Coordinates of C-alpha atoms in Angstrom, one line a residue:
M1 CA 65.8 133.8 75.0
K2 CA 66.1 136.6 72.4
R3 CA 69.2 138.7 72.3
A4 CA 68.8 141.9 74.3
S5 CA 68.2 145.1 72.4
D6 CA 70.8 147.8 72.7
K7 CA 68.8 149.6 75.3
E8 CA 68.3 146.5 77.4
T9 CA 72.0 145.7 77.0
E10 CA 73.0 149.1 78.4
A11 CA 70.6 148.7 81.3
M12 CA 72.0 145.2 82.0
K13 CA 75.6 146.5 82.0
E14 CA 74.7 149.6 84.2
G15 CA 76.3 149.2 87.6
L16 CA 78.5 146.2 86.7
A17 CA 82.0 146.3 88.1
R18 CA 84.3 147.1 85.2
Q19 CA 86.5 144.4 83.8
V20 CA 89.4 145.4 81.5
F21 CA 91.8 143.0 79.8
Y22 CA 95.5 143.8 79.2
L23 CA 96.6 140.6 77.6
G24 CA 99.1 141.8 74.9
P25 CA 100.1 139.0 72.6
H26 CA 97.5 136.6 74.2
E27 CA 94.5 138.7 73.2
E28 CA 93.8 137.0 69.9
A29 CA 94.1 133.5 71.4
V30 CA 91.5 134.5 74.1
N31 CA 89.2 136.0 71.4
K32 CA 89.5 132.8 69.3
R33 CA 88.6 130.8 72.4
A34 CA 85.5 133.0 72.9
R35 CA 84.5 132.4 69.3
M36 CA 84.9 128.6 69.9
L37 CA 82.7 128.8 73.0
S38 CA 80.1 130.7 71.0
E39 CA 80.1 128.1 68.2
E40 CA 79.6 125.3 70.7
H41 CA 76.7 127.2 72.4
F42 CA 78.6 127.0 75.7
V43 CA 76.5 129.7 77.5
E44 CA 73.2 128.3 76.4
R45 CA 74.2 124.8 77.4
L46 CA 75.6 126.0 80.7
W47 CA 72.3 127.6 81.7
Q48 CA 70.5 124.4 80.5
K49 CA 72.7 122.6 83.0
D50 CA 74.3 120.4 80.4
G51 CA 76.9 118.3 82.3
S52 CA 78.3 117.0 79.0
L53 CA 80.1 120.3 78.6
W54 CA 82.7 118.8 81.0
K55 CA 82.5 115.0 80.9
E56 CA 81.1 112.2 78.8
D57 CA 80.3 109.6 81.4
A58 CA 76.5 109.5 82.1
A59 CA 76.9 109.2 85.9
I60 CA 79.2 112.2 86.0
I61 CA 77.0 114.2 83.7
D62 CA 74.1 113.6 86.2
Q63 CA 76.3 114.6 89.1
I64 CA 77.3 117.8 87.4
K65 CA 73.7 118.6 86.5
G66 CA 72.8 118.2 90.2
S67 CA 75.6 120.6 91.2
L68 CA 74.5 123.6 89.1
G69 CA 71.9 125.0 91.3
W70 CA 74.1 128.0 92.0
L71 CA 73.1 129.4 88.6
D72 CA 69.6 130.0 90.0
S73 CA 70.7 131.0 93.5
P74 CA 70.4 134.8 93.3
G75 CA 66.8 134.5 92.0
K76 CA 65.8 131.8 94.5
M77 CA 67.3 133.7 97.4
A78 CA 65.6 137.0 96.3
S79 CA 62.3 135.2 96.8
M80 CA 63.4 134.2 100.3
I81 CA 64.5 137.5 101.7
N82 CA 61.5 137.7 104.0
D83 CA 62.4 134.3 105.4
I84 CA 65.9 135.5 106.2
Y85 CA 64.7 138.6 107.9
E86 CA 62.0 136.7 109.8
F87 CA 64.7 134.4 111.2
T88 CA 67.0 137.3 112.2
S89 CA 64.1 139.1 113.8
E90 CA 63.4 136.0 116.0
V91 CA 67.1 135.9 116.9
F92 CA 67.2 139.5 118.0
A93 CA 63.9 139.1 119.9
K94 CA 65.6 136.4 122.0
G95 CA 68.1 138.9 123.3
V96 CA 71.0 137.4 121.3
K97 CA 73.9 139.9 121.2
E98 CA 76.3 138.1 118.8
A99 CA 76.8 135.0 116.7
V100 CA 79.5 132.4 116.1
L101 CA 79.4 130.8 112.6
M102 CA 81.1 127.4 112.8
G103 CA 82.0 125.8 109.5
M104 CA 84.8 124.9 107.1
G105 CA 85.5 125.8 103.5
G106 CA 82.4 126.7 101.4
S107 CA 80.3 127.1 104.5
S108 CA 82.6 129.6 106.2
L109 CA 84.6 131.6 103.7
A110 CA 81.7 133.9 102.5
P111 CA 80.7 134.7 106.1
L112 CA 84.4 135.3 106.8
L113 CA 84.6 137.7 103.9
F114 CA 81.5 139.6 105.2
E115 CA 83.0 139.7 108.7
K116 CA 86.3 141.1 107.6
T117 CA 85.1 143.4 104.8
F118 CA 82.0 145.2 106.0
D119 CA 81.2 147.3 109.1
R120 CA 78.1 146.0 110.9
G121 CA 74.8 147.5 109.6
R122 CA 72.4 149.4 111.8
G123 CA 71.0 147.0 114.4
G124 CA 73.3 144.2 113.3
M125 CA 75.4 142.0 115.6
P126 CA 79.0 140.8 115.5
V127 CA 79.4 137.5 113.7
K128 CA 82.6 135.7 114.5
V129 CA 83.7 132.9 112.1
L130 CA 85.3 129.7 113.5
D131 CA 87.0 127.6 110.9
T132 CA 90.0 126.2 112.6
T133 CA 90.7 123.3 115.0
D134 CA 93.4 125.4 116.6
P135 CA 92.6 125.3 120.4
A136 CA 94.0 128.8 121.1
T137 CA 91.6 130.3 118.6
I138 CA 88.6 128.3 119.9
L139 CA 89.4 129.2 123.5
A140 CA 89.8 132.9 122.5
I141 CA 86.4 132.9 120.9
E142 CA 84.8 131.2 123.9
R143 CA 86.4 133.8 126.3
S144 CA 85.3 136.7 124.1
V145 CA 81.5 136.0 124.1
S146 CA 78.7 135.7 126.7
L147 CA 77.6 132.1 126.0
K148 CA 74.0 132.8 127.0
E149 CA 73.7 135.8 124.7
T150 CA 75.4 134.1 121.7
L151 CA 73.9 132.2 118.7
F152 CA 76.0 129.3 117.6
I153 CA 75.4 128.5 113.9
V154 CA 76.6 125.1 112.8
A155 CA 77.1 125.4 109.0
S156 CA 77.7 122.2 107.0
K157 CA 76.3 121.1 103.7
S158 CA 76.8 117.4 104.3
G159 CA 76.2 117.6 108.0
S160 CA 79.1 115.2 108.5
T161 CA 82.2 117.4 108.3
A162 CA 84.5 116.6 111.2
E163 CA 85.5 120.2 112.2
P164 CA 82.0 121.8 112.5
N165 CA 80.8 118.7 114.3
A166 CA 83.6 119.0 116.8
F167 CA 82.9 122.8 117.3
D168 CA 79.2 121.9 117.8
H169 CA 80.0 119.3 120.4
Y170 CA 82.3 121.6 122.2
F171 CA 80.1 124.6 122.5
Y172 CA 76.9 122.6 123.0
S173 CA 78.5 121.0 126.1
K174 CA 79.5 124.4 127.4
M175 CA 76.0 125.7 126.9
E176 CA 74.5 122.5 128.4
E177 CA 76.3 123.3 131.6
I178 CA 74.5 126.6 131.8
E179 CA 71.1 125.9 130.2
G180 CA 70.7 122.2 130.7
L181 CA 68.0 120.7 128.4
S182 CA 67.4 124.2 126.9
A183 CA 70.9 124.5 125.5
G184 CA 69.8 123.9 121.9
G185 CA 67.9 127.2 121.9
N186 CA 71.2 129.0 121.4
F187 CA 72.0 126.9 118.3
A188 CA 71.0 126.9 114.7
A189 CA 72.0 124.7 111.8
I190 CA 72.4 125.5 108.1
T191 CA 72.6 122.2 106.1
D192 CA 71.1 120.1 103.4
P193 CA 67.7 118.4 104.0
G194 CA 68.1 115.0 105.6
S195 CA 71.7 115.4 106.7
P196 CA 73.1 114.0 109.9
L197 CA 73.4 117.5 111.2
E198 CA 69.6 118.1 110.7
A199 CA 68.9 114.9 112.7
E200 CA 71.2 116.0 115.5
A201 CA 69.7 119.5 115.5
R202 CA 66.2 118.1 115.9
K203 CA 67.3 115.8 118.7
R204 CA 68.8 118.7 120.5
C205 CA 65.9 121.1 119.8
F206 CA 68.0 123.7 118.0
G207 CA 66.5 127.2 117.8
G208 CA 66.6 127.1 114.0
I209 CA 67.2 124.6 111.2
I210 CA 67.7 126.2 107.8
H211 CA 67.7 124.0 104.8
N212 CA 70.0 125.0 101.9
F213 CA 69.6 123.7 98.4
K214 CA 71.0 120.2 97.7
D215 CA 72.0 121.2 94.1
I216 CA 74.5 123.8 95.3
G217 CA 78.1 122.7 96.2
G218 CA 79.9 124.1 99.2
R219 CA 82.3 126.4 97.3
Y220 CA 79.5 127.7 95.1
S221 CA 77.2 128.5 98.1
A222 CA 78.1 132.1 98.9
L223 CA 74.8 133.4 97.4
S224 CA 72.7 130.9 99.4
F225 CA 71.8 130.7 103.1
F226 CA 75.4 129.8 103.9
G227 CA 76.5 133.3 103.0
L228 CA 73.5 135.5 103.2
L229 CA 72.1 134.5 106.6
P230 CA 75.3 135.6 108.5
A231 CA 75.3 138.7 106.4
A232 CA 71.7 139.5 107.5
L233 CA 72.7 139.0 111.2
M234 CA 75.5 141.5 110.6
G235 CA 72.8 144.0 109.6
L236 CA 73.9 144.1 105.9
D237 CA 71.3 144.9 103.2
V238 CA 70.7 141.4 101.8
E239 CA 68.3 142.7 99.1
K240 CA 71.1 145.0 97.9
L241 CA 73.6 142.2 97.9
L242 CA 71.3 140.0 95.8
L243 CA 70.5 142.8 93.4
R244 CA 74.1 143.2 92.6
A245 CA 74.4 139.4 92.1
L246 CA 71.3 139.4 89.9
R247 CA 72.9 142.1 87.6
M248 CA 75.9 139.9 87.0
A249 CA 73.8 136.8 86.6
K250 CA 71.8 138.5 83.9
A251 CA 75.0 139.7 82.1
C252 CA 76.3 136.2 82.1
T253 CA 73.4 134.6 80.3
H254 CA 73.2 134.2 76.6
A255 CA 71.3 137.5 76.5
L256 CA 74.7 139.0 75.6
P257 CA 77.2 137.7 73.0
V258 CA 80.1 135.7 74.5
V259 CA 82.6 138.6 73.9
E260 CA 80.5 140.8 76.2
N261 CA 79.8 138.1 78.8
P262 CA 81.9 139.1 81.8
G263 CA 82.1 135.7 83.5
V264 CA 82.7 133.7 80.3
M265 CA 85.3 136.0 79.0
L266 CA 87.2 136.0 82.3
G267 CA 87.0 132.2 82.2
A268 CA 88.2 132.1 78.6
A269 CA 91.3 134.1 79.6
M270 CA 92.0 131.9 82.6
G271 CA 91.6 128.7 80.7
E272 CA 93.3 129.7 77.5
L273 CA 96.4 131.1 79.2
A274 CA 96.6 128.1 81.4
L275 CA 96.9 125.9 78.3
K276 CA 99.9 128.1 77.3
G277 CA 101.6 127.4 80.7
I278 CA 100.4 130.6 82.3
D279 CA 98.7 128.7 85.1
K280 CA 99.6 130.7 88.2
L281 CA 96.5 132.9 88.6
T282 CA 97.8 135.7 90.8
F283 CA 95.2 137.9 92.7
L284 CA 96.2 141.4 93.6
I285 CA 93.4 142.6 95.9
A286 CA 93.3 146.1 97.4
E287 CA 92.0 146.7 100.9
P288 CA 89.4 146.4 102.3
L289 CA 88.6 143.5 100.0
S290 CA 91.6 141.3 100.9
A291 CA 89.4 138.6 102.4
L292 CA 87.9 138.0 99.0
G293 CA 91.1 136.2 98.2
L294 CA 90.4 133.3 100.5
W295 CA 87.0 132.7 98.9
L296 CA 88.5 133.0 95.4
E297 CA 91.4 130.7 96.4
Q298 CA 89.0 127.9 97.3
L299 CA 86.8 128.3 94.3
V300 CA 89.6 128.1 91.8
A301 CA 91.9 125.6 93.5
E302 CA 89.2 123.1 94.5
S303 CA 87.3 123.4 91.3
L304 CA 90.2 123.2 88.8
G305 CA 93.0 121.3 90.5
K306 CA 92.5 117.6 89.6
E307 CA 93.4 114.9 87.2
G308 CA 97.0 116.2 87.1
L309 CA 95.7 119.5 85.7
G310 CA 94.7 122.8 87.2
I311 CA 95.1 126.6 87.6
L312 CA 96.8 127.6 90.9
P313 CA 95.4 130.6 92.7
V314 CA 98.1 132.8 94.3
V315 CA 96.6 134.9 97.0
G316 CA 98.1 137.3 99.5
E317 CA 101.6 137.1 98.0
P318 CA 103.8 140.1 99.0
P319 CA 103.8 142.7 96.2
G320 CA 106.9 142.7 94.0
A321 CA 108.4 144.5 90.9
P322 CA 107.4 143.1 87.5
S323 CA 110.9 141.5 87.2
D324 CA 110.2 139.4 90.4
Y325 CA 107.6 137.3 88.6
G326 CA 108.1 134.5 86.2
D327 CA 106.3 134.1 82.8
D328 CA 103.7 131.7 84.2
R329 CA 101.5 134.4 85.8
L330 CA 98.1 135.9 84.9
F331 CA 97.3 138.8 87.2
I332 CA 93.8 139.8 88.3
A333 CA 93.7 143.1 90.1
I334 CA 90.6 143.8 92.1
S335 CA 89.8 147.1 93.9
A336 CA 86.8 149.3 94.9
A337 CA 86.3 152.8 93.5
T338 CA 85.2 153.9 96.9
H339 CA 88.6 153.0 98.5
K340 CA 91.5 154.6 96.7
D341 CA 95.0 153.0 97.1
L342 CA 97.7 154.8 95.1
S343 CA 100.4 152.2 96.0
F344 CA 98.1 149.4 94.7
E345 CA 97.4 151.3 91.5
K346 CA 101.1 152.0 90.9
S347 CA 101.9 148.3 91.3
V348 CA 99.2 147.3 88.8
D349 CA 100.3 149.9 86.3
A350 CA 103.9 148.7 86.5
L351 CA 102.8 145.2 85.6
K352 CA 100.8 146.5 82.6
R353 CA 103.8 148.6 81.4
A354 CA 106.0 145.5 81.7
G355 CA 103.7 143.6 79.4
K356 CA 102.5 141.2 82.0
P357 CA 99.0 139.8 81.3
V358 CA 96.6 141.7 83.6
I359 CA 92.9 141.8 84.1
V360 CA 91.6 144.7 86.1
I361 CA 88.3 144.6 87.9
R362 CA 87.0 147.7 89.7
L363 CA 84.0 147.4 92.0
N364 CA 81.8 150.4 92.4
D365 CA 81.6 149.8 96.2
L366 CA 81.9 146.9 98.6
Y367 CA 78.4 145.6 98.0
D368 CA 79.6 144.7 94.5
V369 CA 81.4 141.8 96.0
T370 CA 78.4 139.6 95.3
Q371 CA 78.8 140.4 91.7
E372 CA 82.3 138.9 92.0
F373 CA 80.9 135.7 93.5
F374 CA 78.8 135.1 90.4
R375 CA 81.4 136.4 87.9
F376 CA 84.1 134.0 89.2
E377 CA 81.7 131.1 89.5
I378 CA 80.9 131.4 85.8
A379 CA 84.6 132.0 85.0
T380 CA 85.6 128.9 86.9
A381 CA 83.0 126.7 85.2
T382 CA 84.2 128.1 81.8
A383 CA 87.9 127.5 82.6
G384 CA 87.1 124.0 83.6
R385 CA 85.6 123.4 80.2
I386 CA 88.7 124.7 78.5
I387 CA 91.3 122.8 80.5
G388 CA 89.2 119.6 80.6
V389 CA 88.3 119.0 84.2
N390 CA 85.0 118.7 86.1
P391 CA 84.8 121.9 88.3
F392 CA 82.1 120.4 90.5
D393 CA 83.8 117.6 92.4
Q394 CA 86.7 117.4 94.8
P395 CA 88.0 113.8 94.7
N396 CA 91.2 114.4 96.6
V397 CA 89.8 116.4 99.5
Q398 CA 88.4 113.2 101.0
E399 CA 91.9 111.5 101.1
S400 CA 93.3 113.6 103.9
K401 CA 90.0 113.3 105.8
D402 CA 90.1 109.5 105.5
V403 CA 93.7 109.3 106.7
T404 CA 92.9 111.7 109.6
K405 CA 89.8 109.5 110.5
H406 CA 92.0 106.4 110.6
L407 CA 94.5 108.2 112.9
L408 CA 91.7 109.4 115.2
H409 CA 90.4 105.8 115.3
E410 CA 93.8 104.7 116.4
I411 CA 93.7 107.3 119.2
E412 CA 90.4 106.0 120.4
V413 CA 91.9 102.4 120.5
A414 CA 95.4 103.1 121.7
G415 CA 94.9 106.3 123.6
H416 CA 97.6 108.3 121.8
L417 CA 98.5 109.6 118.3
T418 CA 101.3 107.6 116.6
E419 CA 103.7 109.9 114.7
P420 CA 106.7 109.1 112.6
E421 CA 110.2 109.8 114.1
P422 CA 112.0 113.0 112.9
I423 CA 114.8 112.4 110.5
A424 CA 116.7 115.5 111.7
R425 CA 116.8 117.9 114.6
E426 CA 118.1 121.4 114.9
G427 CA 117.7 122.6 118.6
E428 CA 114.0 122.7 119.2
L429 CA 113.2 122.1 115.6
S430 CA 112.3 118.6 114.4
F431 CA 112.3 117.8 110.6
F432 CA 110.1 115.1 109.0
G433 CA 110.3 113.9 105.4
D434 CA 111.9 111.2 103.2
G435 CA 115.5 110.3 103.8
E436 CA 117.8 108.6 106.3
G437 CA 118.7 111.5 108.5
G438 CA 121.3 114.3 108.4
S439 CA 120.7 118.0 109.2
G440 CA 117.6 120.0 108.8
E441 CA 119.5 122.4 106.6
G442 CA 120.5 119.5 104.4
L443 CA 116.9 118.3 104.1
L444 CA 115.8 121.8 103.0
K445 CA 118.6 122.0 100.5
T446 CA 117.5 118.7 99.0
L447 CA 113.9 119.9 98.9
F448 CA 114.7 123.2 97.2
S449 CA 117.2 121.7 94.8
S450 CA 114.3 119.9 93.1
L451 CA 112.7 123.1 92.1
R452 CA 111.8 123.6 88.4
S453 CA 110.8 126.7 86.4
S454 CA 107.1 125.6 86.3
D455 CA 106.9 124.9 90.1
Y456 CA 105.4 126.7 93.0
V457 CA 106.2 126.6 96.7
A458 CA 103.4 126.2 99.3
L459 CA 103.7 127.0 103.0
Q460 CA 101.3 125.0 105.1
A461 CA 100.9 126.4 108.6
Y462 CA 99.1 124.3 111.2
L463 CA 99.7 127.1 113.7
T464 CA 97.6 129.7 115.5
E465 CA 96.8 132.5 113.0
L466 CA 98.5 135.6 114.4
D467 CA 99.6 138.7 112.7
S468 CA 103.2 138.1 113.9
T469 CA 103.2 134.6 112.6
T470 CA 101.8 135.7 109.2
E471 CA 104.4 138.4 108.9
I472 CA 107.3 135.8 109.2
L473 CA 105.6 133.4 106.8
Q474 CA 105.1 136.3 104.3
G475 CA 108.7 137.1 104.6
M476 CA 109.5 133.5 103.8
R477 CA 107.4 133.8 100.7
A478 CA 109.2 136.9 99.6
A479 CA 112.6 135.3 100.1
I480 CA 111.6 132.2 98.1
R481 CA 110.3 134.4 95.2
L482 CA 113.4 136.6 95.3
H483 CA 115.7 133.6 95.0
T484 CA 113.7 131.5 92.6
G485 CA 111.2 133.7 90.8
L486 CA 108.5 131.1 91.6
A487 CA 105.0 131.6 92.8
T488 CA 104.3 131.0 96.4
T489 CA 101.2 130.2 98.4
M490 CA 100.5 130.1 102.1
G491 CA 97.6 128.7 104.1
Y492 CA 96.6 128.0 107.6
G493 CA 95.5 124.4 108.4
P494 CA 93.1 122.9 108.4
R495 CA 91.4 125.7 106.4
F496 CA 93.5 125.1 103.3
L497 CA 92.6 121.4 103.3
H498 CA 89.2 122.4 102.1
S499 CA 90.7 124.8 99.6
T500 CA 94.1 124.4 98.0
G501 CA 94.4 121.0 99.5
Q502 CA 92.5 119.6 96.5
F503 CA 95.0 121.2 94.1
H504 CA 98.0 120.1 96.1
K505 CA 97.1 116.4 95.7
G506 CA 95.0 116.4 92.5
G507 CA 96.7 119.1 90.4
P508 CA 99.9 118.9 88.6
N509 CA 103.0 117.7 90.5
T510 CA 104.6 121.1 90.5
G511 CA 104.4 121.9 94.2
V512 CA 107.2 121.9 96.8
F513 CA 105.7 121.9 100.3
L514 CA 106.9 123.2 103.6
Q515 CA 104.6 122.2 106.4
F516 CA 104.7 123.7 110.0
T517 CA 103.4 122.3 113.2
A518 CA 104.0 123.3 116.8
D519 CA 103.1 122.3 120.4
D520 CA 100.0 124.1 121.6
A521 CA 100.3 126.1 124.8
E522 CA 96.6 125.5 125.6
D523 CA 94.2 122.7 124.7
A524 CA 90.5 121.9 124.8
A525 CA 89.0 118.5 125.0
I526 CA 86.4 117.4 122.4
P527 CA 83.4 116.0 124.3
G528 CA 82.6 112.4 123.4
T529 CA 86.1 111.6 122.2
K530 CA 89.4 110.5 123.6
Y531 CA 91.2 113.4 121.9
S532 CA 91.5 117.1 122.0
F533 CA 91.5 119.9 119.5
A534 CA 95.4 120.0 119.6
I535 CA 95.5 116.3 118.8
L536 CA 92.9 116.6 116.0
K537 CA 94.9 119.4 114.5
R538 CA 98.1 117.4 114.7
A539 CA 96.3 114.4 113.2
Q540 CA 95.1 116.5 110.3
A541 CA 98.7 117.7 109.6
V542 CA 100.1 114.1 109.8
G543 CA 97.3 112.8 107.7
D544 CA 97.8 115.5 105.1
M545 CA 101.5 114.8 104.8
E546 CA 100.8 111.1 104.4
A547 CA 98.3 111.8 101.6
M548 CA 100.8 114.1 99.9
K549 CA 103.6 111.6 100.0
K550 CA 101.2 109.0 98.6
H551 CA 100.9 111.3 95.5
G552 CA 104.6 111.6 95.2
R553 CA 104.7 115.2 96.4
R554 CA 107.9 116.8 97.6
I555 CA 107.3 117.8 101.2
V556 CA 109.1 118.5 104.5
R557 CA 107.4 119.1 107.9
V558 CA 109.1 121.2 110.5
H559 CA 107.9 120.9 114.0
L560 CA 108.6 124.2 115.8
G561 CA 108.1 123.0 119.4
R562 CA 106.6 125.5 121.8
N563 CA 108.4 128.7 120.6
V564 CA 106.7 129.3 117.3
E565 CA 108.1 132.7 116.3
P566 CA 111.8 132.1 117.1
G567 CA 111.4 128.7 115.4
L568 CA 110.0 130.3 112.3
R569 CA 112.7 132.9 112.2
K570 CA 115.3 130.2 112.4
V571 CA 113.7 128.3 109.5
L572 CA 113.5 131.6 107.5
A573 CA 117.3 131.9 108.0
M574 CA 117.8 128.3 106.9
V575 CA 115.6 128.9 103.8
N576 CA 117.7 131.9 102.8
E577 CA 120.8 129.8 103.2
T578 CA 119.6 126.7 101.3
L579 CA 117.6 128.3 98.3
P580 CA 119.4 127.9 95.0

């Protein structure tokens, strides 16, 4: 492709969300990296789907080549807009009033973003996203909808992911009680051709089977049917969403020099600074775009956290003063010009004045979010090249799944879940970890005494996601940062297993983990099994901790009993007492 003329270049840039670097002393290193990328023809080779950019093994090169279909996704989907609208028209014609998207990770985070970021368009329907095995959440969704007037979308690339399959079985059995053999008419599947889910959908006569592209991995699938079909049901302008993505895709080709390529330059900064130990990629995201953080978190963590290497995405951390942060942070501030937030702007300006490395991205409006999907996919692929990992596999995600599967098999045989005995108790709180007993406070003190300046602290909450619970956990993050200056992350399980879970096990051994479980006040049986959603969630927590310990990670689990909020407040007090 010939280099674009000046006129074409300006047209290409028109409408792109602005990206401004404030890198201070790191600017020259990033520019040098950009020159290196140009000299090795990185952009041309990327668009040629050259897997040797990341690995030398022939089999891995082929695997990578078969994972780069997302590069073509905006163009492919633009040619399929009529198919999307035809499907949504059929759904509305059936009298469907709302939809429930049931998935995990890459199949659910883009729809979750659309649900939380956009108002419904004219004629659109509510789309609820179910991506947790928490029984209270599942029952709340069931009680909030009219089953007969709801479309249940099972979204799974492989068609064999445990959580969407369990959601499918649960709601199909509920619909079967109402509709009998016609129950499948209220269901649709988004999956790869030939998957087990497709076979099941045909057997049950689902109302729709939508084939996604095999060469697009889950976390890179936002601009495919996984993200855009739910957006269409919401009444969003899919053509407009794709137009914004296509603009960014064009700007990220070799039609522009590397120094003007927004995705590659962002990735150059991410990767180069990570090599210098600035490997805590801290996202500051203004409202109403905060849900973009969950999507970015999965993309970066699952793509780059492996082989003992990685870049840790830090999302949703309580804002602080520049002095609250260590020197291992690169900040990316994202906002929309249509939604002014003076407090957010002041926080970002303070970081810039303090000399912290900051990249500012300002969207023109909310529809620009699809530009960010593509920008960060390119950036992540670029950063993977620089730090030396394959951004298109997730070898450690499967570990927790395998341990959980083994535990569930034991339940099927023995009729109950076998858990380790706690090594300490404090009232209703039970503590699990390595050691021979003692107090919970002592266990936490030992955990935190191992902290080093390059570490981070991760809170893993296998709890019902409530605002009140999140508020306490966020307070815990703020306390940890105040005492230690370290980066903190927080995720609800099992969602984070398909996101930061890869980084936790496959990335550098710099994490200290505090995991929370609790007794569920309500439960729901999973048809065709001997276990319930509460037991599945507990097995996922136990399996995750077992996998973490296998990798030598520093981890303590606190079981809160039935009283979650008082239990968390007690742990918060203990954390404040035991932090160095």
